[in-house]
Short mmCIF file of N, CA, C and O and ligand atoms in Angstrom, two decimals:
data_model
loop_
_atom_site.label_atom_id
_atom_site.label_comp_id
_atom_site.label_asym_id
_atom_site.label_seq_id
_atom_site.Cartn_x
_atom_site.Cartn_y
_atom_site.Cartn_z
N UNK A 1 -6.69 15.09 -7.01
CA UNK A 1 -7.31 15.45 -5.29
C UNK A 1 -8.90 16.33 -5.71
O UNK A 1 -8.80 16.49 -5.95
N UNK A 2 -9.55 15.03 -4.15
CA UNK A 2 -10.99 15.81 -4.19
C UNK A 2 -11.41 15.22 -3.79
O UNK A 2 -10.69 14.16 -2.72
N UNK A 3 -12.26 16.14 -2.27
CA UNK A 3 -12.96 15.55 -1.38
C UNK A 3 -13.69 14.44 -2.00
O UNK A 3 -14.84 14.56 -3.01
N UNK A 4 -13.58 13.53 -1.59
CA UNK A 4 -15.52 12.12 -1.32
C UNK A 4 -16.55 12.51 -0.80
O UNK A 4 -16.21 13.08 1.20
N UNK A 5 -17.97 12.33 -1.34
CA UNK A 5 -18.08 12.91 -0.02
C UNK A 5 -19.16 11.69 0.35
O UNK A 5 -19.40 10.33 -0.73
N UNK A 6 -19.04 10.59 1.81
CA UNK A 6 -19.41 9.50 2.15
C UNK A 6 -21.27 9.61 2.12
O UNK A 6 -21.47 10.76 2.73
N UNK A 7 -21.63 8.72 2.09
CA UNK A 7 -22.95 8.85 2.10
C UNK A 7 -23.31 8.02 3.94
O UNK A 7 -22.24 7.71 4.74
N UNK A 8 -24.01 9.13 4.32
CA UNK A 8 -24.27 9.13 5.97
C UNK A 8 -25.83 8.47 6.61
O UNK A 8 -26.72 8.25 5.23
N UNK A 9 -25.58 7.19 6.67
CA UNK A 9 -26.66 6.38 7.50
C UNK A 9 -27.66 6.64 8.42
O UNK A 9 -26.66 6.24 9.67
N UNK A 10 -28.56 7.70 8.15
CA UNK A 10 -28.97 8.58 9.07
C UNK A 10 -30.16 7.79 9.75
O UNK A 10 -30.91 7.82 8.66
N UNK A 11 -30.69 8.23 11.10
CA UNK A 11 -32.26 7.86 11.18
C UNK A 11 -32.26 8.62 12.64
O UNK A 11 -31.48 9.41 13.09
N UNK A 12 -33.18 8.46 12.80
CA UNK A 12 -34.46 8.73 14.53
C UNK A 12 -32.41 9.14 16.23
O UNK A 12 -33.02 9.99 16.57
N UNK A 13 -31.93 8.13 14.95
CA UNK A 13 -31.03 7.70 16.41
C UNK A 13 -30.04 8.32 16.12
O UNK A 13 -29.14 8.82 17.40
N UNK A 14 -29.66 9.28 15.32
CA UNK A 14 -28.23 10.16 14.79
C UNK A 14 -27.49 9.62 13.43
O UNK A 14 -28.50 8.64 13.00
N UNK A 15 -26.41 10.13 13.79
CA UNK A 15 -25.40 9.53 11.98
C UNK A 15 -25.23 8.50 12.14
O UNK A 15 -24.02 8.51 13.27
N UNK A 16 -24.49 7.58 10.78
CA UNK A 16 -23.24 6.52 11.16
C UNK A 16 -22.65 6.98 9.79
O UNK A 16 -23.61 7.07 8.47
N UNK A 17 -21.14 6.78 9.52
CA UNK A 17 -20.44 6.67 8.34
C UNK A 17 -19.89 5.62 8.30
O UNK A 17 -18.99 5.35 9.28
N UNK A 18 -19.70 4.50 7.43
CA UNK A 18 -18.92 3.42 7.10
C UNK A 18 -18.19 3.66 6.34
O UNK A 18 -18.96 4.00 5.37
N UNK A 19 -16.68 3.08 6.58
CA UNK A 19 -16.00 3.01 5.62
C UNK A 19 -15.10 1.95 5.26
O UNK A 19 -14.53 0.53 6.31
N UNK A 20 -15.04 1.20 4.70
CA UNK A 20 -14.09 -0.18 4.24
C UNK A 20 -13.02 0.29 3.23
O UNK A 20 -12.93 0.84 2.28
N UNK A 21 -12.04 -0.26 3.83
CA UNK A 21 -10.79 -0.73 3.67
C UNK A 21 -11.03 -1.39 2.32
O UNK A 21 -11.71 -1.60 1.67
N UNK A 22 -10.49 -0.16 0.41
CA UNK A 22 -10.69 -1.21 -0.69
C UNK A 22 -11.87 -0.70 -1.25
O UNK A 22 -11.49 -0.89 -2.74
N UNK A 23 -12.50 0.00 -0.82
CA UNK A 23 -14.04 0.78 -1.49
C UNK A 23 -13.78 1.90 -1.92
O UNK A 23 -13.20 2.47 -2.54
N UNK A 24 -14.40 2.59 -0.61
CA UNK A 24 -14.11 4.13 -0.59
C UNK A 24 -12.84 4.72 -0.33
O UNK A 24 -12.38 5.66 -0.82
N UNK A 25 -12.60 3.69 0.31
CA UNK A 25 -10.88 4.42 1.06
C UNK A 25 -9.94 3.15 0.02
O UNK A 25 -10.20 2.17 0.23
N UNK A 26 -8.96 4.17 -1.12
CA UNK A 26 -8.52 2.67 -2.18
C UNK A 26 -7.29 2.07 -1.98
O UNK A 26 -6.28 2.12 -2.47
N UNK A 27 -7.09 1.47 -0.41
CA UNK A 27 -6.25 0.73 0.03
C UNK A 27 -6.95 0.14 0.65
O UNK A 27 -7.99 -0.26 2.13
N UNK A 28 -6.25 -0.99 1.68
CA UNK A 28 -6.32 -2.09 2.79
C UNK A 28 -5.79 -0.84 3.74
O UNK A 28 -4.66 -0.55 4.50
N UNK A 29 -6.67 -0.76 4.99
CA UNK A 29 -6.23 -0.20 6.16
C UNK A 29 -5.32 -0.81 6.90
O UNK A 29 -5.54 -1.81 7.77
N UNK A 30 -4.05 -0.63 6.94
CA UNK A 30 -2.80 -1.34 8.78
C UNK A 30 -3.06 -0.23 9.57
O UNK A 30 -2.74 -1.29 10.45
N UNK A 31 -3.11 0.68 9.70
CA UNK A 31 -3.06 2.14 10.98
C UNK A 31 -4.24 2.87 10.98
O UNK A 31 -4.46 3.09 9.30
N UNK A 32 -4.48 3.67 11.79
CA UNK A 32 -5.25 4.38 12.06
C UNK A 32 -4.89 5.13 12.95
O UNK A 32 -3.93 4.90 14.35
N UNK A 33 -4.50 6.25 12.74
CA UNK A 33 -4.36 7.64 14.27
C UNK A 33 -4.99 8.68 13.76
O UNK A 33 -6.10 8.71 13.29
N UNK A 34 -5.58 9.29 15.66
CA UNK A 34 -6.13 10.39 15.27
C UNK A 34 -5.84 12.01 15.96
O UNK A 34 -4.16 11.51 17.16
N UNK A 35 -5.30 12.99 15.81
CA UNK A 35 -5.11 14.18 15.92
C UNK A 35 -5.77 15.02 16.42
O UNK A 35 -6.53 15.32 15.54
N UNK A 36 -6.00 15.63 17.48
CA UNK A 36 -6.48 16.62 18.40
C UNK A 36 -5.63 17.55 19.19
O UNK A 36 -4.88 17.10 19.77
N UNK A 37 -6.83 18.53 19.73
CA UNK A 37 -5.65 18.99 20.94
C UNK A 37 -4.88 20.13 20.44
O UNK A 37 -4.07 20.71 20.52
N UNK A 38 -4.80 19.86 18.89
CA UNK A 38 -4.03 20.43 17.78
C UNK A 38 -4.49 22.90 17.76
O UNK A 38 -5.44 23.04 17.59
N UNK A 39 -3.70 23.87 18.40
CA UNK A 39 -4.45 25.09 18.54
C UNK A 39 -4.26 24.99 17.06
O UNK A 39 -3.53 24.60 15.77
N UNK A 40 -5.09 26.43 16.59
CA UNK A 40 -5.59 26.91 15.14
C UNK A 40 -4.35 27.69 14.13
O UNK A 40 -4.34 27.20 12.77
N UNK A 41 -3.55 28.27 15.26
CA UNK A 41 -1.92 28.75 14.41
C UNK A 41 -1.49 27.99 14.03
O UNK A 41 -0.27 27.88 13.79
N UNK A 42 -1.42 25.59 14.81
CA UNK A 42 -0.25 25.94 14.83
C UNK A 42 -0.27 25.05 13.34
O UNK A 42 -1.46 23.83 12.69
N UNK A 43 0.49 24.58 12.36
CA UNK A 43 -0.41 23.49 11.25
C UNK A 43 1.16 22.38 11.39
O UNK A 43 2.25 21.94 12.31
N UNK A 44 0.80 21.51 11.13
CA UNK A 44 0.74 19.95 11.16
C UNK A 44 1.33 19.04 9.62
O UNK A 44 1.12 19.94 9.33
N UNK A 45 2.06 17.99 10.39
CA UNK A 45 2.58 17.17 9.11
C UNK A 45 3.41 17.51 7.70
O UNK A 45 4.51 17.44 8.70
N UNK A 46 3.35 18.41 7.18
CA UNK A 46 4.64 18.90 6.28
C UNK A 46 5.49 18.05 6.21
O UNK A 46 6.81 17.95 6.77
N UNK A 47 5.05 16.89 5.88
CA UNK A 47 5.95 16.23 4.90
C UNK A 47 4.94 14.96 3.32
O UNK A 47 3.95 15.58 3.93
N UNK A 48 5.90 14.29 3.54
CA UNK A 48 5.38 13.00 2.09
C UNK A 48 5.88 11.87 2.77
O UNK A 48 6.55 11.49 3.18
N UNK A 49 5.34 10.77 2.09
CA UNK A 49 5.82 9.65 2.35
C UNK A 49 6.49 8.81 0.13
O UNK A 49 5.60 8.83 -0.49
N UNK A 50 7.30 8.27 0.79
CA UNK A 50 7.12 7.04 -0.17
C UNK A 50 6.15 6.14 -0.50
O UNK A 50 6.02 5.92 -1.49
N UNK A 51 6.15 5.02 0.49
CA UNK A 51 4.96 4.88 -0.14
C UNK A 51 3.23 4.48 1.13
O UNK A 51 2.46 3.83 0.39
N UNK A 52 3.60 5.40 1.98
CA UNK A 52 2.37 4.97 2.54
C UNK A 52 1.15 6.33 2.23
O UNK A 52 1.79 7.39 1.55
N UNK A 53 -0.21 5.40 1.87
CA UNK A 53 -1.33 6.61 1.92
C UNK A 53 -1.88 6.61 2.26
O UNK A 53 -2.38 6.08 3.57
N UNK A 54 -2.95 8.07 2.99
CA UNK A 54 -4.00 7.91 3.63
C UNK A 54 -4.80 8.40 3.33
O UNK A 54 -5.14 9.03 2.00
N UNK A 55 -6.05 8.60 4.28
CA UNK A 55 -7.35 9.22 4.05
C UNK A 55 -7.78 10.02 5.29
O UNK A 55 -7.43 9.44 6.46
N UNK A 56 -7.79 11.35 5.11
CA UNK A 56 -8.87 12.03 6.25
C UNK A 56 -9.27 12.43 6.22
O UNK A 56 -10.43 12.69 5.51
N UNK A 57 -10.07 11.71 7.62
CA UNK A 57 -11.49 13.07 8.20
C UNK A 57 -11.79 13.01 9.10
O UNK A 57 -11.35 12.95 10.59
N UNK A 58 -12.32 15.09 9.55
CA UNK A 58 -12.42 15.26 10.63
C UNK A 58 -13.21 15.05 11.58
O UNK A 58 -14.98 15.55 10.81
N UNK A 59 -13.91 14.16 12.12
CA UNK A 59 -14.86 13.50 13.18
C UNK A 59 -15.47 13.83 13.54
O UNK A 59 -16.85 14.33 13.84
N UNK A 60 -14.69 15.40 14.30
CA UNK A 60 -15.03 16.41 14.49
C UNK A 60 -14.77 17.94 14.12
O UNK A 60 -13.29 17.33 14.45
N UNK A 61 -15.32 19.05 14.66
CA UNK A 61 -14.89 20.08 13.90
C UNK A 61 -14.22 19.99 12.67
O UNK A 61 -14.97 19.45 12.20
N UNK A 62 -12.98 20.96 12.40
CA UNK A 62 -12.56 20.79 10.90
C UNK A 62 -11.28 21.48 11.07
O UNK A 62 -10.86 21.59 11.54
N UNK A 63 -10.58 20.96 9.64
CA UNK A 63 -9.37 21.56 9.59
C UNK A 63 -9.33 21.92 8.45
O UNK A 63 -10.02 21.54 7.51
N UNK A 64 -8.19 22.08 7.61
CA UNK A 64 -7.58 22.29 6.55
C UNK A 64 -6.45 21.72 5.93
O UNK A 64 -5.75 21.64 6.70
N UNK A 65 -6.14 21.22 4.97
CA UNK A 65 -5.47 20.35 4.09
C UNK A 65 -5.26 21.08 3.03
O UNK A 65 -5.70 21.16 2.04
N UNK A 66 -3.74 21.17 2.66
CA UNK A 66 -2.81 21.44 1.72
C UNK A 66 -2.10 19.91 0.92
O UNK A 66 -1.30 19.85 1.82
N UNK A 67 -2.86 20.39 -0.10
CA UNK A 67 -1.65 18.34 -0.94
C UNK A 67 -1.05 19.33 -2.12
O UNK A 67 -1.18 19.97 -3.22
N UNK A 68 0.34 18.63 -1.72
CA UNK A 68 1.00 19.64 -2.60
C UNK A 68 1.53 18.01 -3.43
O UNK A 68 2.33 17.45 -3.22
N UNK A 69 1.03 17.85 -4.88
CA UNK A 69 2.17 16.68 -5.96
C UNK A 69 3.54 17.67 -6.76
O UNK A 69 3.93 17.05 -7.39
N UNK A 70 4.27 18.44 -6.10
CA UNK A 70 5.14 19.07 -6.37
C UNK A 70 5.17 19.56 -7.49
O UNK A 70 5.89 20.40 -7.75
N UNK A 71 3.55 20.13 -8.44
CA UNK A 71 3.69 21.25 -9.16
C UNK A 71 2.77 22.04 -8.87
O UNK A 71 2.99 23.06 -8.97
N UNK A 72 2.24 21.34 -8.39
CA UNK A 72 0.25 22.06 -7.77
C UNK A 72 -0.17 21.93 -5.94
O UNK A 72 -0.29 20.67 -6.24
N UNK A 73 -0.58 22.73 -6.04
CA UNK A 73 -0.83 22.75 -4.53
C UNK A 73 -2.56 22.97 -4.28
O UNK A 73 -3.59 24.00 -4.66
N UNK A 74 -2.64 21.99 -3.58
CA UNK A 74 -4.43 22.51 -3.24
C UNK A 74 -5.29 22.37 -1.65
O UNK A 74 -4.44 21.64 -1.16
N UNK A 75 -5.93 23.26 -1.48
CA UNK A 75 -6.22 23.27 0.03
C UNK A 75 -7.75 22.72 0.15
O UNK A 75 -8.57 23.34 -1.11
N UNK A 76 -7.98 22.05 0.95
CA UNK A 76 -9.73 20.95 1.03
C UNK A 76 -9.82 21.39 2.52
O UNK A 76 -8.97 21.27 3.50
N UNK A 77 -11.19 22.07 2.12
CA UNK A 77 -11.59 22.06 4.43
C UNK A 77 -12.75 20.29 4.23
O UNK A 77 -13.56 20.29 3.59
N UNK A 78 -12.05 20.17 5.30
CA UNK A 78 -12.62 19.27 5.95
C UNK A 78 -13.25 19.54 7.16
O UNK A 78 -13.04 19.77 8.09
N UNK A 79 -14.91 19.53 6.49
CA UNK A 79 -15.66 20.12 7.88
C UNK A 79 -17.19 19.42 8.31
O UNK A 79 -17.60 20.32 8.73
N UNK A 80 -17.00 18.79 8.07
CA UNK A 80 -18.26 17.77 8.00
C UNK A 80 -17.06 15.98 8.26
O UNK A 80 -16.94 15.46 7.33
N UNK A 81 -18.11 15.33 9.36
CA UNK A 81 -17.77 14.38 9.01
C UNK A 81 -17.78 13.26 8.23
O UNK A 81 -17.33 11.80 7.96
N UNK A 82 -18.83 13.66 7.09
CA UNK A 82 -18.74 12.98 5.86
C UNK A 82 -18.13 12.90 4.75
O UNK A 82 -17.99 11.77 3.97
N UNK A 83 -17.02 13.98 5.01
CA UNK A 83 -15.74 14.47 3.98
C UNK A 83 -14.45 13.59 3.81
O UNK A 83 -14.08 13.92 5.46
N UNK A 84 -14.07 12.58 2.78
CA UNK A 84 -13.04 12.08 3.65
C UNK A 84 -11.84 13.03 1.48
O UNK A 84 -12.74 13.48 1.43
N UNK A 85 -10.83 12.79 2.37
CA UNK A 85 -10.04 13.31 1.50
C UNK A 85 -8.63 12.05 1.52
O UNK A 85 -8.46 12.05 2.06
N UNK A 86 -8.21 11.76 -0.18
CA UNK A 86 -7.05 10.76 -0.02
C UNK A 86 -6.12 11.62 -0.28
O UNK A 86 -5.68 12.14 -1.17
N UNK A 87 -5.44 10.94 0.54
CA UNK A 87 -3.95 11.75 -0.15
C UNK A 87 -2.63 10.84 -0.47
O UNK A 87 -2.34 9.94 0.65
N UNK A 88 -2.44 10.52 -1.73
CA UNK A 88 -1.36 9.21 -2.27
C UNK A 88 -0.07 9.30 -1.59
O UNK A 88 0.69 10.42 -1.23
N UNK A 89 0.10 8.35 -2.27
CA UNK A 89 2.00 8.22 -1.78
C UNK A 89 2.87 9.66 -2.26
O UNK A 89 1.92 9.50 -3.52
N UNK A 90 3.56 9.68 -2.29
CA UNK A 90 4.23 11.32 -2.70
C UNK A 90 3.93 12.10 -3.27
O UNK A 90 4.06 12.65 -4.04
N UNK A 91 2.73 12.74 -2.83
CA UNK A 91 2.48 13.74 -2.19
C UNK A 91 2.87 14.51 -0.95
O UNK A 91 1.78 14.08 0.00
N UNK A 92 2.77 16.07 -1.01
CA UNK A 92 3.04 16.38 0.69
C UNK A 92 2.27 16.82 1.03
O UNK A 92 1.40 17.58 0.29
N UNK A 93 1.97 16.03 2.54
CA UNK A 93 0.29 17.17 2.84
C UNK A 93 0.84 18.46 4.17
O UNK A 93 1.76 17.92 5.11
N UNK A 94 0.43 19.06 4.59
CA UNK A 94 -0.10 20.21 5.31
C UNK A 94 -1.24 19.74 5.83
O UNK A 94 -2.79 20.65 5.55
N UNK A 95 -2.00 19.92 7.07
CA UNK A 95 -2.81 20.02 7.95
C UNK A 95 -2.77 21.09 8.71
O UNK A 95 -2.32 21.68 9.51
N UNK A 96 -3.52 22.64 8.51
CA UNK A 96 -3.00 23.36 9.43
C UNK A 96 -5.09 24.14 9.28
O UNK A 96 -6.13 23.88 9.50
N UNK A 97 -4.55 24.73 9.75
CA UNK A 97 -6.54 25.71 10.65
C UNK A 97 -7.05 24.65 11.01
O UNK A 97 -8.57 24.99 10.80
N UNK A 98 -7.02 23.99 12.44
CA UNK A 98 -7.54 23.59 13.03
C UNK A 98 -8.83 24.30 13.97
O UNK A 98 -8.33 25.36 14.52
N UNK A 99 -9.60 24.41 14.25
CA UNK A 99 -10.57 24.10 14.94
C UNK A 99 -10.32 24.20 16.52
O UNK A 99 -9.79 22.37 16.94
N UNK A 100 -10.95 24.77 17.47
CA UNK A 100 -10.55 24.13 18.35
C UNK A 100 -10.68 22.71 19.41
O UNK A 100 -10.14 21.70 19.90
N UNK A 101 -11.93 22.18 17.84
CA UNK A 101 -12.27 20.83 18.45
C UNK A 101 -12.25 19.57 17.62
O UNK A 101 -12.60 18.56 17.70
N UNK A 102 -11.22 19.84 17.01
CA UNK A 102 -10.85 19.14 15.57
C UNK A 102 -10.40 18.13 16.10
O UNK A 102 -9.45 18.10 16.74
N UNK A 103 -11.62 16.81 15.47
CA UNK A 103 -10.74 15.44 16.06
C UNK A 103 -10.35 15.19 14.22
O UNK A 103 -11.02 14.93 14.04
N UNK A 104 -9.02 14.56 14.21
CA UNK A 104 -8.51 14.22 12.40
C UNK A 104 -8.31 12.94 12.67
O UNK A 104 -7.32 12.58 12.63
N UNK A 105 -8.91 12.51 11.87
CA UNK A 105 -9.16 10.77 11.52
C UNK A 105 -8.15 10.76 10.29
O UNK A 105 -8.48 10.74 9.58
N UNK A 106 -6.80 10.36 10.87
CA UNK A 106 -5.99 9.33 9.48
C UNK A 106 -6.02 7.58 9.45
O UNK A 106 -5.87 7.29 10.25
N UNK A 107 -6.36 7.30 8.27
CA UNK A 107 -6.38 6.31 8.09
C UNK A 107 -5.23 5.50 7.16
O UNK A 107 -4.54 6.60 6.28
N UNK A 108 -4.55 4.53 7.23
CA UNK A 108 -2.82 4.66 6.77
C UNK A 108 -3.29 3.44 5.53
O UNK A 108 -3.23 1.84 6.35
N UNK A 109 -2.26 3.23 4.89
CA UNK A 109 -2.24 1.66 4.33
C UNK A 109 -1.07 0.71 4.83
O UNK A 109 -0.48 -0.10 4.22
N UNK A 110 0.06 1.89 5.43
CA UNK A 110 1.08 1.29 5.94
C UNK A 110 1.17 0.99 7.34
O UNK A 110 0.64 1.79 7.65
N UNK A 111 1.72 0.49 8.11
CA UNK A 111 2.18 0.40 9.24
C UNK A 111 3.25 1.62 9.36
O UNK A 111 4.10 2.08 8.90
N UNK A 112 3.24 2.21 11.13
CA UNK A 112 4.16 3.31 10.70
C UNK A 112 5.45 2.80 10.87
O UNK A 112 6.31 1.76 11.40
N UNK A 113 6.34 3.92 9.63
CA UNK A 113 7.70 3.09 9.59
C UNK A 113 8.18 4.72 9.66
O UNK A 113 8.53 5.69 8.36
N UNK A 114 8.99 5.27 10.46
CA UNK A 114 10.34 6.14 10.17
C UNK A 114 10.75 6.61 8.97
O UNK A 114 10.55 7.44 7.73
N UNK A 115 11.31 5.08 8.09
CA UNK A 115 12.21 5.43 6.78
C UNK A 115 11.57 5.93 5.52
O UNK A 115 11.53 5.81 5.06
N UNK A 116 9.94 5.17 5.69
CA UNK A 116 9.38 6.37 4.92
C UNK A 116 8.80 7.22 4.52
O UNK A 116 7.65 7.91 3.66
N UNK A 117 8.78 8.36 5.80
CA UNK A 117 8.58 9.86 5.74
C UNK A 117 9.72 10.17 4.87
O UNK A 117 11.18 10.12 4.79
N UNK A 118 9.45 11.41 4.38
CA UNK A 118 10.44 12.54 3.54
C UNK A 118 10.20 13.54 4.22
O UNK A 118 8.96 14.61 4.35
N UNK A 119 10.74 14.42 5.20
CA UNK A 119 10.80 15.19 6.00
C UNK A 119 11.09 16.79 5.14
O UNK A 119 10.73 17.87 5.54
N UNK A 120 12.35 16.56 4.30
CA UNK A 120 12.50 17.51 3.68
C UNK A 120 11.98 17.87 1.96
O UNK A 120 11.39 17.01 1.10
N UNK A 121 11.25 19.29 2.04
CA UNK A 121 11.09 19.37 0.34
C UNK A 121 11.02 19.32 -0.66
O UNK A 121 11.02 18.83 -1.63
N UNK A 122 12.88 19.29 -0.11
CA UNK A 122 13.94 18.95 -1.69
C UNK A 122 14.15 18.22 -1.77
O UNK A 122 14.20 17.21 -3.29
N UNK A 123 14.45 17.03 -1.02
CA UNK A 123 14.65 15.52 -1.67
C UNK A 123 12.67 14.91 -1.76
O UNK A 123 12.64 14.44 -2.82
N UNK A 124 11.65 15.62 -1.15
CA UNK A 124 10.47 15.40 -2.42
C UNK A 124 10.47 15.59 -3.48
O UNK A 124 9.97 14.59 -4.14
N UNK A 125 11.08 17.17 -3.71
CA UNK A 125 10.69 17.14 -5.20
C UNK A 125 11.55 16.05 -6.40
O UNK A 125 11.45 16.07 -7.15
N UNK A 126 12.89 15.94 -5.30
CA UNK A 126 13.41 14.77 -6.33
C UNK A 126 12.78 13.75 -6.18
O UNK A 126 12.81 12.95 -7.65
N UNK A 127 12.48 12.28 -5.98
CA UNK A 127 11.83 12.00 -5.28
C UNK A 127 10.43 12.21 -6.06
O UNK A 127 10.42 10.56 -7.33
N UNK A 128 9.31 13.01 -5.94
CA UNK A 128 8.56 12.71 -7.57
C UNK A 128 9.23 13.02 -8.27
O UNK A 128 8.89 12.02 -9.81
N UNK A 129 10.08 14.12 -9.05
CA UNK A 129 11.09 13.50 -10.17
C UNK A 129 11.49 12.25 -10.65
O UNK A 129 11.54 12.52 -12.01
N UNK A 130 12.14 11.39 -9.71
CA UNK A 130 12.52 10.34 -9.97
C UNK A 130 11.63 9.19 -10.51
O UNK A 130 11.79 7.86 -10.33
N UNK A 131 10.30 9.72 -9.98
CA UNK A 131 9.42 8.46 -10.16
C UNK A 131 8.35 8.50 -11.20
O UNK A 131 8.44 8.77 -12.25
P1 TYD B 1 4.36 13.22 13.47
O1 TYD B 1 4.83 12.60 12.11
O2 TYD B 1 5.54 14.25 13.96
O3 TYD B 1 3.02 14.07 13.80
P2 TYD B 1 2.24 14.93 12.37
O4 TYD B 1 2.54 14.96 11.18
O5 TYD B 1 1.16 15.34 12.57
O6 TYD B 1 3.15 16.60 12.22
O7 TYD B 1 3.98 12.68 14.03
C1 TYD B 1 4.29 12.48 16.24
C2 TYD B 1 4.68 11.34 16.97
O8 TYD B 1 3.99 10.42 16.81
C3 TYD B 1 6.35 11.16 16.66
O9 TYD B 1 7.06 10.79 17.70
C4 TYD B 1 5.82 10.15 15.49
C5 TYD B 1 4.57 9.44 16.20
N1 TYD B 1 3.84 8.71 15.47
C6 TYD B 1 4.04 7.26 15.57
O10 TYD B 1 4.10 6.53 16.73
N2 TYD B 1 2.91 6.10 15.20
C7 TYD B 1 2.16 6.99 14.09
O11 TYD B 1 1.79 6.73 13.25
C8 TYD B 1 2.41 8.06 13.49
C9 TYD B 1 1.92 8.62 13.08
C10 TYD B 1 3.00 9.23 14.14
#
């Protein structure tokens, strides 16, 4: 679990970051969603997935993401549009400390499917131990 720094293709017109599925993001991208307008004191996520892998980028503003593999937790600062964070399946993820202007872009390996969610932490620990 670590931050990936993307190459910034900048010139006098501004900056550009290009991301391709299967390359810097280690899966084919099936779904994209983004989160914005989240208050600083509100946390989101607080769940894991059986199969879905995600890749998170704060394309504007900043937030923190805590990833938990059932044994250890690590908190990452997403505070630059060139920073990406991979969240594998069976990792519990929580997004928090959103800045006012944060837009958190999430690339996902699977289409939305509520049955892929693990929203109960004890179920999550059992799923990790059975994997
Ligand atoms: P939710 O999973 O609660 O958001 P977060 O993990 O950021 O706290 O999702 C909020 C609502 O949006 C919920 O009704 C499910 C729906 N949703 C979709 O329909 N498609 C999606 O791709 C996502 C991520 C959520």
